[in-house]
């Protein structure tokens, strides 16, 4: 209980610090927003001229995009800073997270939380709701519960990927270079329906880095589509367990890395 | 002056050589981007209602692949000035006998050449060998190279203006992300202006962003035709106001200098 109070206090302090730079705070949110508007606009331009993509119309693709973005924001809020851990390891600044009587993962996640990521959560949810209204989806209590679970699972998968990137830093001591370079192309696969891609990509997104469970499979239950690319239809409901296993594996990798961490001494 | 400048370019290139691990990663990353966009366009063209008349699929495949080369060449360092302001190095740098933006230009050219050679070209080879990207015609490549150089100059002016705002805001990330977002859409690198609704295409044609994406890629994909010389001229014309504007911002920034510490 005392621990929870400590985390709470650290979190409040972090938020206050972040709000000191108000201009930058709003600028960051505006920039994130513009970036996502641009990405959605590109999808609209494509489908406007060429018609549905792999059988998916614009509002359905945008729903996938909204789901991805909202869950990314949820994950990024507490975990994005893990992708920068290489720099802290090299400079020795990470030592203070290891030396306090708190869990390093939780402490770092709370203390360095990324407030602008809330913009992504809100933006993603807004896109989802907008698409749902265009597509005339009826909201039932089950569906709302499903959305909540889907987003938590999706966020856990994305957070897992961030932890995995951080785990690799314990061995390479590299800064976040690998993260940006690999993550940004990989996430692009989630912006479009998986059916547009070749089979090996579909398999990788399902069985290796389970990005397909972030939005493609679960969103189909909400959209009533069932375009499962040969997988059984229950995969639409498998996001949560898949995410739990994936996140646990990633956390284990991170803790393995942390276990063999010894400061660079700088 | 040129000799000094070329030495800066060389240093930037050598600094890059020190990180060979990045090389594998950047080729992998570029190949993944190429794969995403190639797959998406292929799926779009397979649509029965697709617009195949404007540009054939082969030209679109060229366009996408050319985009990876162009993206790797256009490099910037958004944090160049803010780093110097935060560390206090700016004080010493302003006393050196060359304008600071020139050092940034040299660094960008060095990085751009390196990234195009080690990231852009290998990705192109991957595309041609494994995923059916056609090769551009020789003359188109020459036009593209000329156009890409001007695009690089425009991109330098644009990104430098953005990073100079650090002198006022003392921060960078937001502005950088915003300029990136504008480029991603308005340059036409992802969706070419051919496929945009006429009104939107008209607006974007009047802005400088397409000169750093759509125009060079029009050459690469062999779609410039008779208007090639005019297209290139249009890029050069844009360079004048951009360079003047950048020079003005730089002058104003020097007057704003605030040393944060060291």
XYZ file of C-alpha atoms in Angstrom:
528
model
C 0.000 0.000 0.000
C 2.858 2.310 0.930
C 4.349 1.489 -2.443
C 1.228 2.472 -4.315
C 1.276 5.796 -2.457
C 4.901 6.295 -3.483
C 4.131 5.598 -7.140
C 1.154 7.935 -6.959
C 3.298 10.743 -5.606
C 5.985 10.189 -8.237
C 3.318 10.242 -10.924
C 1.785 13.524 -9.682
C 5.217 15.166 -9.585
C 5.980 13.988 -13.126
C 2.696 15.430 -14.397
C 3.362 18.749 -12.719
C 6.837 18.908 -14.221
C 5.457 18.189 -17.669
C 2.850 20.945 -17.407
C 5.539 23.538 -16.652
C 6.309 23.652 -20.365
C 2.793 24.415 -21.475
C 3.581 25.720 -24.966
C 5.623 22.637 -25.772
C 2.961 20.418 -24.306
C 0.276 21.752 -26.641
C 2.680 21.913 -29.566
C 3.502 18.219 -29.096
C -0.174 17.298 -29.026
C -0.909 19.418 -32.096
C 1.978 17.811 -33.980
C 0.883 14.293 -33.066
C -2.625 15.143 -34.143
C -1.484 16.575 -37.495
C 0.652 13.501 -38.106
C -2.287 11.187 -37.636
C -4.622 13.324 -39.709
C -2.063 13.125 -42.539
C -1.870 9.335 -42.306
C -5.648 8.941 -42.361
C -5.880 11.418 -45.237
C -3.505 9.258 -47.273
C -5.729 6.222 -46.727
C -8.756 8.268 -47.739
C -7.049 9.463 -50.930
C -6.124 5.900 -51.884
C -9.571 4.414 -51.372
C -11.310 7.449 -52.831
C -9.550 6.903 -56.138
C -9.157 3.117 -56.205
C -12.080 1.775 -54.175
C -11.827 -0.690 -51.258
C -8.424 -2.071 -50.284
C -8.452 -5.881 -50.089
C -12.220 -5.671 -49.577
C -12.053 -3.015 -46.847
C -13.615 0.386 -47.324
C -12.211 3.627 -45.954
C -14.187 3.820 -42.715
C -13.305 0.211 -41.870
C -9.587 0.814 -42.490
C -9.768 4.033 -40.489
C -11.350 2.040 -37.637
C -8.294 -0.247 -37.660
C -6.121 2.849 -37.621
C -8.042 4.403 -34.729
C -7.755 1.199 -32.701
C -4.034 1.048 -33.350
C -3.512 4.690 -32.409
C -5.589 4.610 -29.205
C -3.803 1.485 -27.979
C -0.433 2.902 -28.981
C -1.161 5.985 -26.879
C -2.141 3.813 -23.895
C 1.086 1.849 -24.213
C 3.262 4.876 -24.936
C 1.978 6.751 -21.880
C 3.937 4.513 -19.548
C 6.312 2.613 -21.827
C 7.537 4.769 -24.695
C 10.486 5.988 -22.623
C 11.745 2.402 -22.495
C 12.776 2.788 -26.117
C 15.244 5.475 -24.991
C 16.808 3.358 -22.264
C 20.060 2.795 -24.178
C 21.054 6.417 -23.672
C 20.381 6.215 -19.919
C 22.385 3.009 -19.655
C 25.395 4.551 -21.328
C 25.296 7.756 -19.329
C 24.725 5.857 -16.083
C 21.471 7.713 -15.379
C 19.564 4.445 -15.234
C 21.360 3.503 -12.025
C 19.020 5.602 -9.947
C 16.048 3.528 -11.042
C 17.853 0.391 -9.931
C 19.031 1.771 -6.613
C 15.679 2.930 -5.195
C 13.641 0.487 -3.082
C 11.007 0.211 -5.811
C 10.613 -2.066 -8.832
C 12.782 -0.507 -11.580
C 10.232 -1.235 -14.327
C 7.291 0.311 -12.487
C 9.317 3.226 -11.160
C 10.665 4.134 -14.600
C 7.242 3.628 -16.210
C 5.536 5.987 -13.752
C 8.226 8.598 -13.291
C 8.844 9.248 -16.973
C 5.259 8.995 -18.203
C 4.551 10.544 -21.599
C 1.673 12.978 -21.174
C 1.332 13.865 -24.897
C 0.438 10.223 -25.571
C -2.980 11.048 -24.132
C -3.530 12.983 -27.360
C -3.130 9.714 -29.240
C -5.575 7.929 -26.963
C -8.211 10.622 -27.469
C -7.510 10.960 -31.200
C -7.688 7.203 -31.710
C -10.936 6.916 -29.772
C -12.426 9.818 -31.740
C -11.570 8.124 -35.043
C -13.060 4.838 -33.789
C -16.298 6.507 -32.716
C -16.553 8.501 -35.937
C -16.079 5.385 -38.074
C -18.547 3.452 -35.940
C -21.170 6.125 -36.549
C -20.542 6.118 -40.325
C -20.789 2.331 -40.374
C -23.995 2.418 -38.250
C -22.590 0.102 -35.601
C -24.951 -0.424 -32.685
C -23.273 -0.298 -29.303
C -24.332 -2.975 -26.837
C -22.884 -3.421 -23.334
C -21.034 -6.507 -24.593
C -19.442 -4.540 -27.402
C -18.337 -1.738 -25.101
C -16.767 -4.291 -22.752
C -15.149 -5.919 -25.762
C -13.648 -2.599 -26.897
C -12.206 -1.997 -23.430
C -10.610 -5.447 -23.311
C -9.409 -5.140 -26.898
C -7.680 -1.840 -26.187
C -6.046 -3.118 -23.010
C -4.803 -6.207 -24.844
C -3.624 -4.156 -27.796
C -1.809 -1.741 -25.506
C -0.126 -4.659 -23.738
C 1.173 -5.991 -27.068
C 2.562 -2.600 -28.023
C 4.058 -2.081 -24.575
C 5.640 -5.524 -24.922
C 7.356 -4.473 -28.119
C 8.684 -1.364 -26.355
C 10.009 -3.492 -23.475
C 11.619 -5.864 -25.960
C 13.428 -2.969 -27.604
C 14.609 -1.835 -24.170
C 15.728 -5.361 -23.281
C 17.980 -5.470 -26.326
C 19.656 -2.273 -25.109
C 21.095 -4.098 -22.075
C 23.241 -6.151 -24.406
C 23.966 -3.725 -27.222
C 24.131 -0.561 -25.077
C 22.833 1.181 -28.199
C 20.464 4.093 -27.867
C 16.966 3.980 -29.309
C 18.163 3.836 -32.911
C 16.998 0.277 -33.478
C 13.591 1.115 -32.083
C 12.641 3.911 -34.459
C 14.238 2.267 -37.439
C 12.356 -1.002 -37.068
C 9.187 0.005 -35.274
C 7.960 2.669 -37.690
C 7.946 0.427 -40.759
C 6.503 -2.472 -38.742
C 3.561 -0.469 -37.445
C 2.648 0.509 -41.004
C 1.477 -3.090 -41.482
C -1.218 -2.342 -38.875
C -2.558 0.692 -40.723
C -3.931 -1.420 -43.564
C -5.975 -4.638 -43.662
C -3.628 -7.623 -43.399
C -5.210 -9.224 -46.461
C -3.286 -6.751 -48.624
C -0.010 -8.462 -47.671
C 1.705 -11.683 -48.652
C 1.223 -14.835 -46.520
C 4.630 -14.747 -44.774
C 3.842 -11.257 -43.471
C 0.440 -12.402 -42.227
C 2.112 -15.276 -40.358
C 4.763 -13.047 -38.802
C 2.105 -10.564 -37.662
C 0.092 -13.399 -36.133
C 2.647 -15.728 -34.607
C 5.909 -13.791 -34.087
C 5.110 -10.158 -33.236
C 1.352 -10.480 -32.711
C 0.403 -7.158 -34.297
C -2.601 -8.803 -35.966
C -4.172 -9.067 -32.498
C -3.779 -5.336 -31.918
C -6.496 -4.416 -34.373
C -7.035 -6.627 -37.412
C -8.535 -9.714 -35.749
C -10.476 -8.164 -32.841
C -11.867 -5.233 -34.851
C -13.644 -7.680 -37.138
C -15.989 -8.756 -34.363
C -17.075 -5.124 -33.989
C -17.267 -4.495 -37.731
C -18.996 -7.830 -38.394
C -16.563 -8.682 -41.181
C -14.996 -12.110 -40.497
C -12.219 -11.738 -43.090
C -9.846 -13.974 -41.115
C -7.445 -14.949 -43.923
C -7.863 -18.656 -43.235
C -7.526 -18.436 -39.458
C -10.435 -19.734 -37.328
C -12.930 -17.045 -36.384
C -12.250 -17.370 -32.621
C -8.954 -15.505 -33.105
C -11.106 -12.362 -32.967
C -11.549 -13.079 -29.252
C -7.991 -14.234 -28.559
C -6.379 -10.792 -28.255
C -6.431 -10.660 -24.483
C -4.741 -14.008 -23.742
C -2.286 -13.559 -26.612
C -1.382 -10.119 -25.269
C -0.976 -11.422 -21.727
C 1.445 -14.145 -22.838
C 3.362 -11.817 -25.156
C 3.700 -9.092 -22.527
C 4.857 -11.618 -19.922
C 7.539 -12.924 -22.293
C 8.723 -9.386 -23.077
C 8.811 -8.431 -19.400
C 10.799 -11.570 -18.652
C 13.306 -10.606 -21.373
C 13.592 -7.110 -19.914
C 14.186 -8.429 -16.410
C 16.782 -10.870 -17.736
C 18.589 -7.916 -19.248
C 18.252 -5.938 -16.048
C 19.592 -8.887 -14.055
C 22.872 -8.932 -15.921
C 23.125 -5.135 -16.044
C 26.189 -3.600 -14.548
C 26.712 0.108 -14.784
C 29.110 1.457 -17.392
C 30.598 3.528 -14.611
C 30.197 6.926 -16.199
C 35.666 28.064 -48.288
C 34.647 25.147 -50.498
C 37.667 23.139 -49.266
C 36.666 23.636 -45.643
C 33.104 22.749 -46.455
C 34.074 19.536 -48.243
C 36.069 18.547 -45.198
C 32.912 18.910 -43.097
C 31.105 16.613 -45.525
C 33.920 14.087 -45.231
C 33.819 14.151 -41.434
C 30.078 13.536 -41.507
C 30.643 10.549 -43.791
C 33.400 9.117 -41.610
C 31.324 9.560 -38.463
C 28.658 7.474 -40.132
C 31.129 4.717 -40.968
C 31.684 4.198 -37.264
C 28.172 2.801 -36.842
C 28.122 -0.161 -39.171
C 25.388 -1.922 -37.204
C 22.979 0.830 -38.198
C 23.548 -0.119 -41.816
C 21.860 -3.504 -41.587
C 18.992 -1.934 -39.663
C 18.413 0.857 -42.132
C 18.355 -1.541 -45.086
C 15.891 -3.748 -43.207
C 13.748 -0.746 -42.323
C 13.730 0.631 -45.864
C 12.871 -2.790 -47.278
C 9.931 -3.111 -44.893
C 8.595 0.319 -45.911
C 8.965 -0.630 -49.560
C 7.133 -3.895 -48.929
C 4.216 -2.172 -47.165
C 3.601 0.408 -49.855
C 4.203 -1.945 -52.754
C 1.714 -4.431 -51.298
C -0.876 -1.742 -50.653
C -0.632 -0.300 -54.162
C -0.710 -3.751 -55.719
C -3.867 -4.579 -53.783
C -5.389 -1.237 -54.810
C -4.623 -1.833 -58.469
C -6.237 -5.290 -58.250
C -9.545 -3.663 -57.414
C -12.007 -4.073 -60.309
C -13.015 -0.409 -59.985
C -9.382 0.788 -59.793
C -8.116 3.719 -61.827
C -5.511 2.093 -64.081
C -5.569 4.770 -66.781
C -3.885 7.707 -65.038
C -0.668 5.806 -64.380
C 0.041 2.084 -64.958
C 1.004 -0.107 -61.987
C 4.607 -0.413 -63.202
C 5.029 3.363 -62.946
C 3.489 3.351 -59.469
C 5.901 0.585 -58.395
C 8.754 2.768 -59.682
C 7.310 5.737 -57.797
C 7.211 3.821 -54.507
C 10.746 2.457 -54.909
C 12.097 5.870 -55.949
C 10.481 7.231 -52.790
C 12.750 5.101 -50.604
C 15.846 6.463 -52.369
C 14.616 10.045 -52.115
C 13.680 9.687 -48.438
C 17.120 8.353 -47.608
C 18.820 11.263 -49.388
C 16.720 14.010 -47.790
C 18.243 14.149 -44.335
C 17.962 16.741 -41.633
C 19.109 17.230 -38.072
C 16.202 18.918 -36.303
C 18.056 19.151 -32.999
C 21.200 20.755 -34.469
C 20.620 24.211 -32.971
C 18.798 23.226 -29.808
C 21.704 20.955 -28.835
C 24.110 23.859 -29.207
C 21.819 26.217 -27.323
C 21.379 23.794 -24.430
C 25.065 22.953 -24.146
C 26.165 26.552 -24.570
C 28.343 25.617 -27.552
C 26.390 28.138 -29.570
C 28.509 30.943 -28.108
C 31.733 29.514 -29.514
C 30.135 28.402 -32.756
C 28.921 31.890 -33.554
C 32.486 33.166 -33.303
C 33.823 30.692 -35.855
C 34.677 32.145 -39.284
C 31.821 30.459 -41.160
C 28.041 30.664 -40.833
C 26.666 27.892 -38.668
C 23.945 26.807 -41.156
C 26.727 25.943 -43.617
C 28.128 23.434 -41.136
C 24.649 21.974 -40.853
C 24.390 21.792 -44.649
C 27.695 19.923 -44.852
C 26.554 17.521 -42.162
C 23.248 16.909 -43.971
C 24.942 16.339 -47.343
C 27.384 13.881 -45.790
C 24.590 12.022 -44.020
C 22.366 12.105 -47.087
C 25.025 10.705 -49.428
C 25.838 8.016 -46.899
C 22.217 7.088 -46.310
C 21.366 7.039 -50.001
C 24.380 4.858 -50.760
C 23.953 2.427 -47.869
C 20.211 2.584 -47.243
C 18.541 3.762 -50.439
C 20.421 1.817 -53.093
C 20.480 -1.577 -51.288
C 16.732 -1.271 -50.686
C 16.276 -0.604 -54.370
C 18.325 -3.716 -55.178
C 16.116 -5.683 -52.780
C 13.038 -4.314 -54.532
C 14.254 -5.125 -58.031
C 15.611 -8.565 -57.163
C 12.902 -9.874 -54.847
C 9.623 -7.989 -55.065
C 9.321 -7.119 -58.745
C 10.185 -3.404 -58.788
C 11.039 -2.327 -62.358
C 14.253 -0.425 -63.130
C 13.927 3.204 -64.221
C 15.203 4.363 -67.625
C 18.707 5.865 -67.737
C 17.579 9.343 -68.806
C 14.891 9.380 -66.135
C 17.534 8.621 -63.520
C 19.624 11.582 -64.722
C 16.630 13.924 -64.508
C 15.850 12.493 -61.089
C 19.384 13.103 -59.813
C 19.277 16.748 -60.880
C 15.826 17.145 -59.375
C 16.849 15.390 -56.158
C 19.744 17.788 -55.654
C 17.393 20.772 -55.874
C 14.897 18.974 -53.661
C 17.729 18.538 -51.150
C 18.463 22.266 -51.235
C 14.789 23.099 -50.688
C 14.508 20.565 -47.899
C 17.574 22.042 -46.242
C 16.052 25.561 -46.279
C 12.732 24.285 -44.967
C 14.052 22.097 -42.143
C 16.658 24.653 -41.112
C 13.994 27.315 -40.723
C 12.060 24.910 -38.511
C 15.053 24.014 -36.370
C 15.950 27.703 -36.013
C 12.654 28.259 -34.192
C 14.496 26.675 -31.256
C 16.075 30.095 -30.680
C 12.629 31.341 -29.665
C 10.903 28.280 -28.211
C 14.035 26.668 -26.693
C 12.462 23.364 -27.633
C 12.210 21.353 -30.795
C 10.245 18.137 -30.821
C 6.784 19.576 -31.499
C 7.793 21.711 -34.445
C 9.838 18.884 -35.881
C 6.937 16.454 -35.684
C 4.646 19.027 -37.234
C 6.943 19.639 -40.213
C 7.294 15.877 -40.627
C 3.505 15.489 -40.665
C 3.121 18.211 -43.285
C 5.799 16.624 -45.477
C 4.301 13.133 -45.155
C 1.075 14.348 -46.662
C 1.758 17.439 -48.786
C 4.925 16.228 -50.518
C 2.924 13.542 -52.301
C 5.528 10.891 -51.500
C 2.908 8.399 -50.284
C -0.027 9.337 -52.509
C 1.082 11.104 -55.712
C -0.748 14.245 -56.795
C -2.119 12.342 -59.813
C -4.550 10.520 -57.551
C -5.741 13.481 -55.514
C -9.038 15.261 -56.109
C -8.421 18.146 -58.579
C -8.929 20.935 -56.033
C -6.503 19.432 -53.544
C -3.930 18.731 -56.263
C -4.192 22.358 -57.351
C -3.552 23.632 -53.832
C -0.595 21.312 -53.319
C 0.908 22.252 -56.679
C 1.019 25.856 -55.497
C 2.977 24.897 -52.344
C 6.693 24.087 -52.121
C 6.301 20.649 -50.477
C 5.593 18.666 -53.643
C 8.895 19.968 -55.059
C 10.591 17.752 -52.436
C 8.675 14.583 -53.239
C 6.238 14.423 -56.089
C 8.412 16.285 -58.637
C 11.628 14.238 -58.322
C 9.560 11.045 -58.233
C 7.702 12.077 -61.381
C 11.078 12.029 -63.127
C 12.067 8.693 -61.607
C 8.829 6.990 -62.626
C 9.175 8.270 -66.208
C 6.054 10.438 -66.101
C 7.622 13.846 -66.738
C 7.399 13.534 -70.539
C 7.567 16.795 -72.474
C 7.271 18.982 -69.406
C 10.558 17.808 -67.838
C 12.525 21.028 -68.279
C 9.630 23.108 -66.971
C 9.281 20.900 -63.910
C 12.950 21.310 -63.082
C 12.748 25.064 -63.626
C 9.785 25.228 -61.257
C 11.928 23.660 -58.538
C 14.746 26.135 -59.106
C 12.316 29.054 -58.957
C 11.120 27.862 -55.554
C 14.673 27.792 -54.237
C 15.025 31.595 -54.340
C 12.270 32.567 -51.856
C 13.070 29.603 -49.620
C 16.756 30.538 -49.373
C 15.970 34.203 -48.730
C 13.467 33.300 -46.046
C 15.937 30.998 -44.363
C 18.629 33.691 -44.395
C 16.196 36.142 -42.796
C 15.240 33.686 -40.070
C 18.926 32.972 -39.409
C 19.663 36.676 -39.040
C 16.774 37.156 -36.664
C 17.839 34.090 -34.702
C 21.366 35.412 -34.190
C 19.889 38.485 -32.561
C 17.806 36.275 -30.266
C 20.720 34.244 -28.955
C 20.409 33.294 -25.385
C 23.093 31.246 -23.757
C 21.571 28.630 -21.481
C 24.738 27.460 -19.838
C 27.552 25.016 -20.373
